[in-house]
Structures are given as C-alpha cells and as structure tokens.
PDB file of N, CA and C in Angstrom:
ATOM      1  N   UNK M   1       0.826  -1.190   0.000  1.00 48.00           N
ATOM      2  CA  UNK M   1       0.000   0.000   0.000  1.00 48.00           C
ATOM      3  C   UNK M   1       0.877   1.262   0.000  1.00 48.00           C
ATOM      4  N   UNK M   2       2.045   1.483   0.457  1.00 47.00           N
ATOM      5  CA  UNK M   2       2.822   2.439   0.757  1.00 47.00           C
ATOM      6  C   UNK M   2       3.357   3.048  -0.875  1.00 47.00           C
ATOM      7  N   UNK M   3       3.796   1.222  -0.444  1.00 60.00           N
ATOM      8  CA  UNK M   3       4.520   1.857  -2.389  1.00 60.00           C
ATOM      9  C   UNK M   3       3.776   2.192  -3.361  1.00 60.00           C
ATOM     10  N   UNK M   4       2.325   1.819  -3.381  1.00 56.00           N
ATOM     11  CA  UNK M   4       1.507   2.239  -3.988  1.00 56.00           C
ATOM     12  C   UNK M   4       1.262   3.836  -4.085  1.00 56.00           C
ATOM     13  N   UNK M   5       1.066   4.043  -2.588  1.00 56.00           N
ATOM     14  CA  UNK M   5       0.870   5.772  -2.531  1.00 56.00           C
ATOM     15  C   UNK M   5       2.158   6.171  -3.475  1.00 56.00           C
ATOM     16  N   UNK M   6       3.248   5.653  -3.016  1.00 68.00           N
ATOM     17  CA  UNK M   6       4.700   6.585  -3.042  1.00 68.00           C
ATOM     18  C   UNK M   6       4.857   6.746  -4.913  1.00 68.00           C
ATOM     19  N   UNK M   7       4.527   5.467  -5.158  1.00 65.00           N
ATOM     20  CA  UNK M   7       4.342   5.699  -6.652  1.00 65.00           C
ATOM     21  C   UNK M   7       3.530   6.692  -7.827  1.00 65.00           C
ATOM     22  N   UNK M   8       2.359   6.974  -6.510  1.00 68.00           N
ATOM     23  CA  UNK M   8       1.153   7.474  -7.092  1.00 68.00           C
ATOM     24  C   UNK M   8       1.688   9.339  -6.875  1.00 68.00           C
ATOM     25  N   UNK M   9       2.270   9.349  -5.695  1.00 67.00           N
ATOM     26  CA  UNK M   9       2.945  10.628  -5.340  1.00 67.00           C
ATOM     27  C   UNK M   9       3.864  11.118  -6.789  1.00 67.00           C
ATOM     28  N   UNK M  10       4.992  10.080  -6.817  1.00 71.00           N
ATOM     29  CA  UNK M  10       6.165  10.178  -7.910  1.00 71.00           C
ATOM     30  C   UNK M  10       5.347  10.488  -9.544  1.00 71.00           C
ATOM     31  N   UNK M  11       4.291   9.422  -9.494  1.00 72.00           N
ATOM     32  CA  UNK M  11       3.534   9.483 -10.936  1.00 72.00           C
ATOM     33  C   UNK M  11       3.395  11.481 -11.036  1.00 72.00           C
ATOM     34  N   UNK M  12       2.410  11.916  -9.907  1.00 72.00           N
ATOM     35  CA  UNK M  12       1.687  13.400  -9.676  1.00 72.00           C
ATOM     36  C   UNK M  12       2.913  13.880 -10.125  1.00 72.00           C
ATOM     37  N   UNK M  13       4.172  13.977  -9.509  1.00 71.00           N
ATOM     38  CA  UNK M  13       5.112  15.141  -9.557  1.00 71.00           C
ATOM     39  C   UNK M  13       5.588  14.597 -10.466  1.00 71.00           C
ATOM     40  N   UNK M  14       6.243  13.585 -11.639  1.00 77.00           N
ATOM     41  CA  UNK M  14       6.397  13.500 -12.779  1.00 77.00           C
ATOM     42  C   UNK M  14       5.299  14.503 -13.701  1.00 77.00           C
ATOM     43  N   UNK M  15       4.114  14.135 -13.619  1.00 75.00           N
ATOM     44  CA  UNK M  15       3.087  14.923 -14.618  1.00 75.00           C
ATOM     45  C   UNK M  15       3.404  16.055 -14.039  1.00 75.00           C
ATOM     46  N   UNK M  16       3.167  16.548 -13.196  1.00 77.00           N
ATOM     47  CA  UNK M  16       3.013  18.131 -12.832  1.00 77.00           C
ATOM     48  C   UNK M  16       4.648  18.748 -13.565  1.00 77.00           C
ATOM     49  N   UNK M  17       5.790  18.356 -13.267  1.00 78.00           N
ATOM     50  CA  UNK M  17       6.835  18.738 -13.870  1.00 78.00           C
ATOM     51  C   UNK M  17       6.891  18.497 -15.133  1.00 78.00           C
ATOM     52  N   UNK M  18       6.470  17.642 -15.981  1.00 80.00           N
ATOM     53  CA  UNK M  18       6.526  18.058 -17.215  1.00 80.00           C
ATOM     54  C   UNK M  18       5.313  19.059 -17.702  1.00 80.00           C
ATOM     55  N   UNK M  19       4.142  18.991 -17.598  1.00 79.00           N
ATOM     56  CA  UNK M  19       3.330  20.619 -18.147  1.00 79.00           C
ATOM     57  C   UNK M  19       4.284  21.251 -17.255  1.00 79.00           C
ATOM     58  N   UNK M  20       4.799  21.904 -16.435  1.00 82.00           N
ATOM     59  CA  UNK M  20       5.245  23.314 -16.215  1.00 82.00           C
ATOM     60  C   UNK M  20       6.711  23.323 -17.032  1.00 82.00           C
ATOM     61  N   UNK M  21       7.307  22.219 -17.084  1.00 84.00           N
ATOM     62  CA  UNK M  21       7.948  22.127 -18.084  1.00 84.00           C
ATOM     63  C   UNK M  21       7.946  22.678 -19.434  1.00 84.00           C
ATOM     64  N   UNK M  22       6.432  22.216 -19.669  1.00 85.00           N
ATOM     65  CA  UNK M  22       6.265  22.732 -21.619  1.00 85.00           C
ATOM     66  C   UNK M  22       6.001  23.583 -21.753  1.00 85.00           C
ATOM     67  N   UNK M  23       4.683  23.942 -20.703  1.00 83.00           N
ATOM     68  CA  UNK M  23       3.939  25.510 -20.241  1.00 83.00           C
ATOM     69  C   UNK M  23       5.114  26.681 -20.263  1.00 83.00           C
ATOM     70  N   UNK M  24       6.278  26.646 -19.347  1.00 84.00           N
ATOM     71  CA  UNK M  24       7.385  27.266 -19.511  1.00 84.00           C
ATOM     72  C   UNK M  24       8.355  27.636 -21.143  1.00 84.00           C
ATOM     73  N   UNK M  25       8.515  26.679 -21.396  1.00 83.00           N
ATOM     74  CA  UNK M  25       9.299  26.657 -22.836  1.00 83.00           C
ATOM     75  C   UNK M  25       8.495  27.029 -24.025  1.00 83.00           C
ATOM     76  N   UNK M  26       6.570  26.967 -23.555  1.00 82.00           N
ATOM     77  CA  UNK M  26       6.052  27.285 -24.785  1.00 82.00           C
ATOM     78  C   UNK M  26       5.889  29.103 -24.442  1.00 82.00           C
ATOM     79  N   UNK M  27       5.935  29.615 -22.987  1.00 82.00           N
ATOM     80  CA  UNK M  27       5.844  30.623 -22.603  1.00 82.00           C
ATOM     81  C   UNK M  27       7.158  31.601 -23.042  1.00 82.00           C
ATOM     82  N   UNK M  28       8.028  30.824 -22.807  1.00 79.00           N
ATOM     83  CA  UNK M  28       9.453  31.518 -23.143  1.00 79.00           C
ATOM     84  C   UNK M  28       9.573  31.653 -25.011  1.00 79.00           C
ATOM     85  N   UNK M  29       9.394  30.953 -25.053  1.00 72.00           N
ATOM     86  CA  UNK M  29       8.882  30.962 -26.866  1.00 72.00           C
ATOM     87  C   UNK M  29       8.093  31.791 -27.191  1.00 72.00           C
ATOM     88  N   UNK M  30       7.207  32.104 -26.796  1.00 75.00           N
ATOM     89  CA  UNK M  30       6.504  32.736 -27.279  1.00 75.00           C
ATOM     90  C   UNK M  30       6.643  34.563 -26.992  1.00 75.00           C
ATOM     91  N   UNK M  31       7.696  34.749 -26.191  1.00 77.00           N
ATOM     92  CA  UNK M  31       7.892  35.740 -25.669  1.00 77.00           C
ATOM     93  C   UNK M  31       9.437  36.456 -26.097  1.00 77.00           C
ATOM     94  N   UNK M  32       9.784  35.402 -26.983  1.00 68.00           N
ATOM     95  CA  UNK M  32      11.561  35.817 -27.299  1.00 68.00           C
ATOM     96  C   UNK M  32      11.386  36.705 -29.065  1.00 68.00           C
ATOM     97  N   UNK M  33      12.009  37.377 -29.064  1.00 73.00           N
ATOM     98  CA  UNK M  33      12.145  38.247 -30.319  1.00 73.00           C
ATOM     99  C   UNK M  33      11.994  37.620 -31.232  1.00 73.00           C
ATOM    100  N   UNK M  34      11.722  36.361 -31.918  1.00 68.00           N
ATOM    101  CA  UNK M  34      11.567  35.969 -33.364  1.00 68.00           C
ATOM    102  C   UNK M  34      10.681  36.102 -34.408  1.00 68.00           C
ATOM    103  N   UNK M  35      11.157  35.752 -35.285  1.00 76.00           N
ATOM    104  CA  UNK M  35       9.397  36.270 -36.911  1.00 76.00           C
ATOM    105  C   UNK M  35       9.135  34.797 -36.230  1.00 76.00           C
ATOM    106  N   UNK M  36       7.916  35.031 -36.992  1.00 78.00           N
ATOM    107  CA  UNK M  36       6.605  33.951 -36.874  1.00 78.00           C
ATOM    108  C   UNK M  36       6.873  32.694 -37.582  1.00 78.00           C
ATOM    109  N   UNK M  37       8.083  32.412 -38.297  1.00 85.00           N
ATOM    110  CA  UNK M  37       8.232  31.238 -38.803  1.00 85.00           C
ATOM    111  C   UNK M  37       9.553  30.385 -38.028  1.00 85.00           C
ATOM    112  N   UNK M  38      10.093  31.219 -37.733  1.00 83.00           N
ATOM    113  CA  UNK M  38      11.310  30.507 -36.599  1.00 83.00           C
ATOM    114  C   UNK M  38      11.011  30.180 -35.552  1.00 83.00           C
ATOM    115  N   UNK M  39       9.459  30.907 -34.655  1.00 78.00           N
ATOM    116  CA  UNK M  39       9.238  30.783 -33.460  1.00 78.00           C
ATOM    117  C   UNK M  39       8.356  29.442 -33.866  1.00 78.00           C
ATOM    118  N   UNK M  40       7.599  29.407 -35.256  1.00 86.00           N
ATOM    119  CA  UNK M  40       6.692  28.044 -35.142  1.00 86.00           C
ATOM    120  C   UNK M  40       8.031  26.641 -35.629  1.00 86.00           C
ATOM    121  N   UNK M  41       9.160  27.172 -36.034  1.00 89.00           N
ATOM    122  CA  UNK M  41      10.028  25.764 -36.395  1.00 89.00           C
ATOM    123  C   UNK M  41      10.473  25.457 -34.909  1.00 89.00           C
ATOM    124  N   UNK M  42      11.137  26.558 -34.409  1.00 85.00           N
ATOM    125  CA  UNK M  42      11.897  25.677 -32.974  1.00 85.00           C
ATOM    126  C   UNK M  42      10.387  25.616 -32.252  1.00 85.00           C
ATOM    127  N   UNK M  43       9.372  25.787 -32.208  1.00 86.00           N
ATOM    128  CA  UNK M  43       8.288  24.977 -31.411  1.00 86.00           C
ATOM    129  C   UNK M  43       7.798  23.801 -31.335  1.00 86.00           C
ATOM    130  N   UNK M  44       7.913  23.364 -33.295  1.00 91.00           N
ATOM    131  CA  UNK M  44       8.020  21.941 -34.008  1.00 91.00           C
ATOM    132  C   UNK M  44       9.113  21.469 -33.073  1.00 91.00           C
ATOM    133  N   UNK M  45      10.623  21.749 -33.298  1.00 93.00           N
ATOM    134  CA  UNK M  45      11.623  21.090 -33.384  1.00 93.00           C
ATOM    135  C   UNK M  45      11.326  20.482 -31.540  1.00 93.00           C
ATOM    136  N   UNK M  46      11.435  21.953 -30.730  1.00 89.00           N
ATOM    137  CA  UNK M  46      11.082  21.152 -29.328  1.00 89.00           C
ATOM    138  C   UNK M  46       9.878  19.934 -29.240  1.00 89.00           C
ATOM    139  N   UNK M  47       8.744  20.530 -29.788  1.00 89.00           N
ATOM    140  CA  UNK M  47       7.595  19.596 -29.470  1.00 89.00           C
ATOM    141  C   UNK M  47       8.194  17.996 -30.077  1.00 89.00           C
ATOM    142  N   UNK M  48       9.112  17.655 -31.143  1.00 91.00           N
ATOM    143  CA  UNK M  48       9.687  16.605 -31.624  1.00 91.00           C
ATOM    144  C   UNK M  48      10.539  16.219 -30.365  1.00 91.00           C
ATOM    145  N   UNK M  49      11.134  16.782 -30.068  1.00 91.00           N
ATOM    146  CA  UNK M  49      12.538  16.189 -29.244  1.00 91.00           C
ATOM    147  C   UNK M  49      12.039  15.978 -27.784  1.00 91.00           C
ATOM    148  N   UNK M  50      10.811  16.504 -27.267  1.00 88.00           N
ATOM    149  CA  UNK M  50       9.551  16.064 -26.216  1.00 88.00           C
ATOM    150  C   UNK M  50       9.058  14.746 -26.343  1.00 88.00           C
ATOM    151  N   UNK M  51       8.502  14.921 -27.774  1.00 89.00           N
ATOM    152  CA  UNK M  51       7.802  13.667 -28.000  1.00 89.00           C
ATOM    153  C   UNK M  51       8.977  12.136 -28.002  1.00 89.00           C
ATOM    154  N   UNK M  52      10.208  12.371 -28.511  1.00 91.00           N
ATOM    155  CA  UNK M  52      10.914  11.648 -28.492  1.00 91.00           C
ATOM    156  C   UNK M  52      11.847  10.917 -27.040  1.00 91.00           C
ATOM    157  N   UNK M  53      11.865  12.319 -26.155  1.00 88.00           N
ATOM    158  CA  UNK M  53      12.468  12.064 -24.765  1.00 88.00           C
ATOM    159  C   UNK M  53      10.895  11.049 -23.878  1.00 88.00           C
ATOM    160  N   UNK M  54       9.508  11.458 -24.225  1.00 87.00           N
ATOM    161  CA  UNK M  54       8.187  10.804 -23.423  1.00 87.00           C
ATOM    162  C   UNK M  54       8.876   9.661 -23.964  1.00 87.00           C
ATOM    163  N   UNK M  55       8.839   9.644 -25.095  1.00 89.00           N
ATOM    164  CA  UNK M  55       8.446   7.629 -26.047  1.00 89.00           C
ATOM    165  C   UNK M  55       9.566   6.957 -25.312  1.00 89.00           C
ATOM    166  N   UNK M  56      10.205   7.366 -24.834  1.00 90.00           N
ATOM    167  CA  UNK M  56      12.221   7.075 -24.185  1.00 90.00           C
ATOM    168  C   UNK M  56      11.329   6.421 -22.815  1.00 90.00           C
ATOM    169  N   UNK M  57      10.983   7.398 -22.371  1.00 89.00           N
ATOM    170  CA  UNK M  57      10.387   7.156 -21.036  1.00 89.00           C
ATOM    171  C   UNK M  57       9.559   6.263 -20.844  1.00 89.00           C
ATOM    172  N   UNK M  58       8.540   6.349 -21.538  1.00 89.00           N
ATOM    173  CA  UNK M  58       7.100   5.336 -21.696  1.00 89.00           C
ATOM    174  C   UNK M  58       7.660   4.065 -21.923  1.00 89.00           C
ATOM    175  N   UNK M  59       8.714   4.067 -23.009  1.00 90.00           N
ATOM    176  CA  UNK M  59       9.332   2.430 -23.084  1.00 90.00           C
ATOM    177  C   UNK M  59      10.337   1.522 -22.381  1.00 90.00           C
ATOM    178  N   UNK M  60      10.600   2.454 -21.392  1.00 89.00           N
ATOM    179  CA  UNK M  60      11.540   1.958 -20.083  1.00 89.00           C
ATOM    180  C   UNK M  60      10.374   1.526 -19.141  1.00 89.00           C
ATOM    181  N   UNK M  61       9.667   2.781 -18.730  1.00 89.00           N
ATOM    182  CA  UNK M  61       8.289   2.320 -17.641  1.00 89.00           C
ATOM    183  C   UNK M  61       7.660   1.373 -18.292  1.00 89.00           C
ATOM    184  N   UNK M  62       7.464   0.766 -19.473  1.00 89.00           N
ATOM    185  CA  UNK M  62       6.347  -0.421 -19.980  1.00 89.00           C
ATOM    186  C   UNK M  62       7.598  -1.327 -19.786  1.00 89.00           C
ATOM    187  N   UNK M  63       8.467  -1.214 -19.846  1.00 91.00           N
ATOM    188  CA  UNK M  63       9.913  -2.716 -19.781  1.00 91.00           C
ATOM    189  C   UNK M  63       9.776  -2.556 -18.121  1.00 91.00           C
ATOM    190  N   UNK M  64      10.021  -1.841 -17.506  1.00 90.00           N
ATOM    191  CA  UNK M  64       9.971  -1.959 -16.007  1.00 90.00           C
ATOM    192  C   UNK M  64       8.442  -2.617 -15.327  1.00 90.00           C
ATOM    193  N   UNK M  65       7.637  -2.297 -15.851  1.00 91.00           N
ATOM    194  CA  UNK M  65       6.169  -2.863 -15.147  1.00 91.00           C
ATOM    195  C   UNK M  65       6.347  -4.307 -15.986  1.00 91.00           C
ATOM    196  N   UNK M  66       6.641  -4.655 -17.296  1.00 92.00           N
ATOM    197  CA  UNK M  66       6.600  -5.936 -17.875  1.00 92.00           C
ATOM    198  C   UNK M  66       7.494  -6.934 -16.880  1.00 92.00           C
ATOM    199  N   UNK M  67       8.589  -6.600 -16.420  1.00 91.00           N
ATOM    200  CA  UNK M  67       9.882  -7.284 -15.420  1.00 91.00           C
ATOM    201  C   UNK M  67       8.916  -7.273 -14.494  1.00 91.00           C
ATOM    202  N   UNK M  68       8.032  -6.652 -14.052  1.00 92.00           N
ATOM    203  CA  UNK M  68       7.821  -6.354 -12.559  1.00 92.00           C
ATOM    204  C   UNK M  68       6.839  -7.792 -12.129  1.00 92.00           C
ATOM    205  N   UNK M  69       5.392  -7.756 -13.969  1.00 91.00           N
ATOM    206  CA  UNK M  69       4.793  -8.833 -13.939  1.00 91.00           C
ATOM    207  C   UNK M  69       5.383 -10.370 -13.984  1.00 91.00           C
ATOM    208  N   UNK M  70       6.605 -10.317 -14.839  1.00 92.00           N
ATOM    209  CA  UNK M  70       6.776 -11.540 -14.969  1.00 92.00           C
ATOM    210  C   UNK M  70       7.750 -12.133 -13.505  1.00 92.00           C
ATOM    211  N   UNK M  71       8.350 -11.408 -12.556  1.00 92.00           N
ATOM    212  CA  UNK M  71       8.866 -11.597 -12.090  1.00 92.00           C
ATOM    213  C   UNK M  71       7.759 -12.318 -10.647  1.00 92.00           C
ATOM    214  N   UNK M  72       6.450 -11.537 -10.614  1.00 91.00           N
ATOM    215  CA  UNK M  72       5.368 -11.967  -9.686  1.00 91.00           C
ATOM    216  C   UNK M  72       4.992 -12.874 -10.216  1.00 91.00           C
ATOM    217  N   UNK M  73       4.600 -13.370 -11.513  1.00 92.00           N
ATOM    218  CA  UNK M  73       4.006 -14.749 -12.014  1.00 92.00           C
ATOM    219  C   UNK M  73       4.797 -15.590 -11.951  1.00 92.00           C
ATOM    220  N   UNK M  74       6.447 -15.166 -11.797  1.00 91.00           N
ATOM    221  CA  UNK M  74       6.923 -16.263 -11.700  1.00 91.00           C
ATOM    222  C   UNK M  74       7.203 -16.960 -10.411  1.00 91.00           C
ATOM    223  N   UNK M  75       7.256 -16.181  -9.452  1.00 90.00           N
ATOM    224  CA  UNK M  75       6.638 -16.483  -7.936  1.00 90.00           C
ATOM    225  C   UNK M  75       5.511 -17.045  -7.797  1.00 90.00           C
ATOM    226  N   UNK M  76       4.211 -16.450  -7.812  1.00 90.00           N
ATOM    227  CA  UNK M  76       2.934 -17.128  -7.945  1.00 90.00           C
ATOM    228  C   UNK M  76       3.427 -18.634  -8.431  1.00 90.00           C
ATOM    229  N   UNK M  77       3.814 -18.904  -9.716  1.00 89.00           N
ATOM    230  CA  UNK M  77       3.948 -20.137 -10.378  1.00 89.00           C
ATOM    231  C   UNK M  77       5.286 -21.299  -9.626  1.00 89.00           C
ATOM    232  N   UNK M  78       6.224 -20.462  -8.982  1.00 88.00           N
ATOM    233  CA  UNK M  78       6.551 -21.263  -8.245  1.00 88.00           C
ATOM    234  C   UNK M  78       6.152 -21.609  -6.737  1.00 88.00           C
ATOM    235  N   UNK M  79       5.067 -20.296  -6.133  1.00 87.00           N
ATOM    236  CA  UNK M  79       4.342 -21.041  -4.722  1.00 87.00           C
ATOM    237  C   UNK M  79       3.463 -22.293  -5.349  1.00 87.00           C
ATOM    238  N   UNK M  80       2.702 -21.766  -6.904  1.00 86.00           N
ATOM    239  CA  UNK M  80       1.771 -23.306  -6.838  1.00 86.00           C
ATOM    240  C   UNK M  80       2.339 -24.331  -7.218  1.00 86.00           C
ATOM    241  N   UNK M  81       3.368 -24.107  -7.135  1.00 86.00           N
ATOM    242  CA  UNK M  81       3.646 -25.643  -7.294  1.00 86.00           C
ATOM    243  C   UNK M  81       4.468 -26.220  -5.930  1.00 86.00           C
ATOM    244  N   UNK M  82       4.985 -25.541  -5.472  1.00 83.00           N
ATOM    245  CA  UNK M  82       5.470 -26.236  -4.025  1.00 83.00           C
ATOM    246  C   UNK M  82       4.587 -25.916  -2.806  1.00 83.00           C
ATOM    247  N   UNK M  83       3.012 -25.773  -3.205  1.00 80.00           N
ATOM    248  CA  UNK M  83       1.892 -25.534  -2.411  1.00 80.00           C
ATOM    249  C   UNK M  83       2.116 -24.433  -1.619  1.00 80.00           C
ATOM    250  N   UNK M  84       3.060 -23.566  -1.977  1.00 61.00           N
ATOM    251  CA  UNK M  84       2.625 -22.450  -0.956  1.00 61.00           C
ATOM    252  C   UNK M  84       1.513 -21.234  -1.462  1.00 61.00           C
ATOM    253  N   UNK M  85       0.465 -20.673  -0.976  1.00 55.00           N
ATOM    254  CA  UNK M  85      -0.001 -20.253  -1.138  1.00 55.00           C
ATOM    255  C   UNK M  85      -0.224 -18.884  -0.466  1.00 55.00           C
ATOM    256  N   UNK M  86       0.844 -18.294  -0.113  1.00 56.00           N
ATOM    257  CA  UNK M  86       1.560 -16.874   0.426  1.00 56.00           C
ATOM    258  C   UNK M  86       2.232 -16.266  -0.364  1.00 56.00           C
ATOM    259  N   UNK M  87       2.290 -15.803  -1.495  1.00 52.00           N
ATOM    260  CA  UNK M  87       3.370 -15.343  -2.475  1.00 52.00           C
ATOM    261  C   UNK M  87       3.703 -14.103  -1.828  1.00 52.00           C
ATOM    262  N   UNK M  88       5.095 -13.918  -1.737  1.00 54.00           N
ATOM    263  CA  UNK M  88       6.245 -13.014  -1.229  1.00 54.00           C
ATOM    264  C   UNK M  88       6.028 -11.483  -1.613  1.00 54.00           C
ATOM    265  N   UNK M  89       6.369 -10.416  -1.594  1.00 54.00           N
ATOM    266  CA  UNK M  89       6.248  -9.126  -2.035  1.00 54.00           C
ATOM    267  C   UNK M  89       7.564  -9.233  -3.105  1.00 54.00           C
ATOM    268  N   UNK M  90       7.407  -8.757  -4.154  1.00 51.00           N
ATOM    269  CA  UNK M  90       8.271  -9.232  -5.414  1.00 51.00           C
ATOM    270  C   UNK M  90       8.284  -7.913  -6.207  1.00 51.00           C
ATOM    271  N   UNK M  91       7.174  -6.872  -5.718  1.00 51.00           N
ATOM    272  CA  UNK M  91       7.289  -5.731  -6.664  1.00 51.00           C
ATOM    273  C   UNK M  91       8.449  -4.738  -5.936  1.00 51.00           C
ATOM    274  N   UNK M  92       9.399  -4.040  -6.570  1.00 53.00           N
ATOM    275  CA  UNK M  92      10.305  -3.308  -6.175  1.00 53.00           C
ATOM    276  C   UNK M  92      10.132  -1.971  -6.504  1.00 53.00           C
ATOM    277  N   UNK M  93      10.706  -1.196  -5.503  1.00 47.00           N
ATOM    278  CA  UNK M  93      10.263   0.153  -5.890  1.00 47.00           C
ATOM    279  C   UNK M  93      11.030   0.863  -6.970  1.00 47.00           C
ATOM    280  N   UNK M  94      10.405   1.714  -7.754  1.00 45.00           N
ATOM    281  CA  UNK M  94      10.694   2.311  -9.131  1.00 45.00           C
ATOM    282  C   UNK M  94      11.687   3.069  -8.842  1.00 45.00           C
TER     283      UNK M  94
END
C-alpha cells in the first residue's frame, strides 16, 4: 500500500513537472524576439525532441512494469507448485 501511494505521489510530480515544463518553454517561446516562422520551427523542433524524450520514457516504464509482472508470475507459479499459497512481495520500488 505504501509503495503504492509513493508511486502514485512520484507518478503526480512527474506529470506536474513536465506541463510546467512545456507551459514554460512554450511561454518563453513565445515571448523571445523571433518572426513567426522561426518561433513556429523551434516549437516543431522542441515539441519533436519532447515527443521523443516521453516515447524514451514510456518504453523503459512499460519494460519496467513488464519485469515487474513476470517476475510476480513467476513467484505465484513457483508457490503453486510447491503448495505455498503466500506469495512473497516481489514488486520493487521504481
């Protein structure tokens, strides 16, 4: 239950830091001396290199929760078979 909260805490302040993150950089952008076609390319170019640093992220956290399942099924699958029916705490914190 703890790690649950603590995760759910970490999840909040991950999201909250990235919008003030973008909110910031789209604010600062929008506020720096450029014509209207340089300010919409480096907005592209950031919003690309965002999208590319999330997909980075998202595919470590989906490899980390995938380890996390197989590592509990594989517990589960070895209590049922040596009849124990207490499986161990196996999830580790992020």
């Amino acid at each position: 239950m703890l790690r649950e909260i603590n995760h759910e805490k970490r999840s909040i302040l991950t999201g909250s830091f990235l919008l003030e993150t973008i909110l910031g950089a789209v604010v600062a952008l929008l506020f720096a001396p450029r014509s209207g076609e340089e300010l919409r390319a480096q907005i592209r170019n950031e919003a690309q290199l965002e999208r590319e640093r999330l997909a980075t992220q998202y595919e470590k956290g989906r490899q980390n929760l995938q380890n996390q399942v197989e590592k509990a099924k594989a517990d589960v699958e070895s209590r049922w078979r040596h009849g124990n029916s207490q499986p161990e705490e196996t999830v580790e914190s992020v």
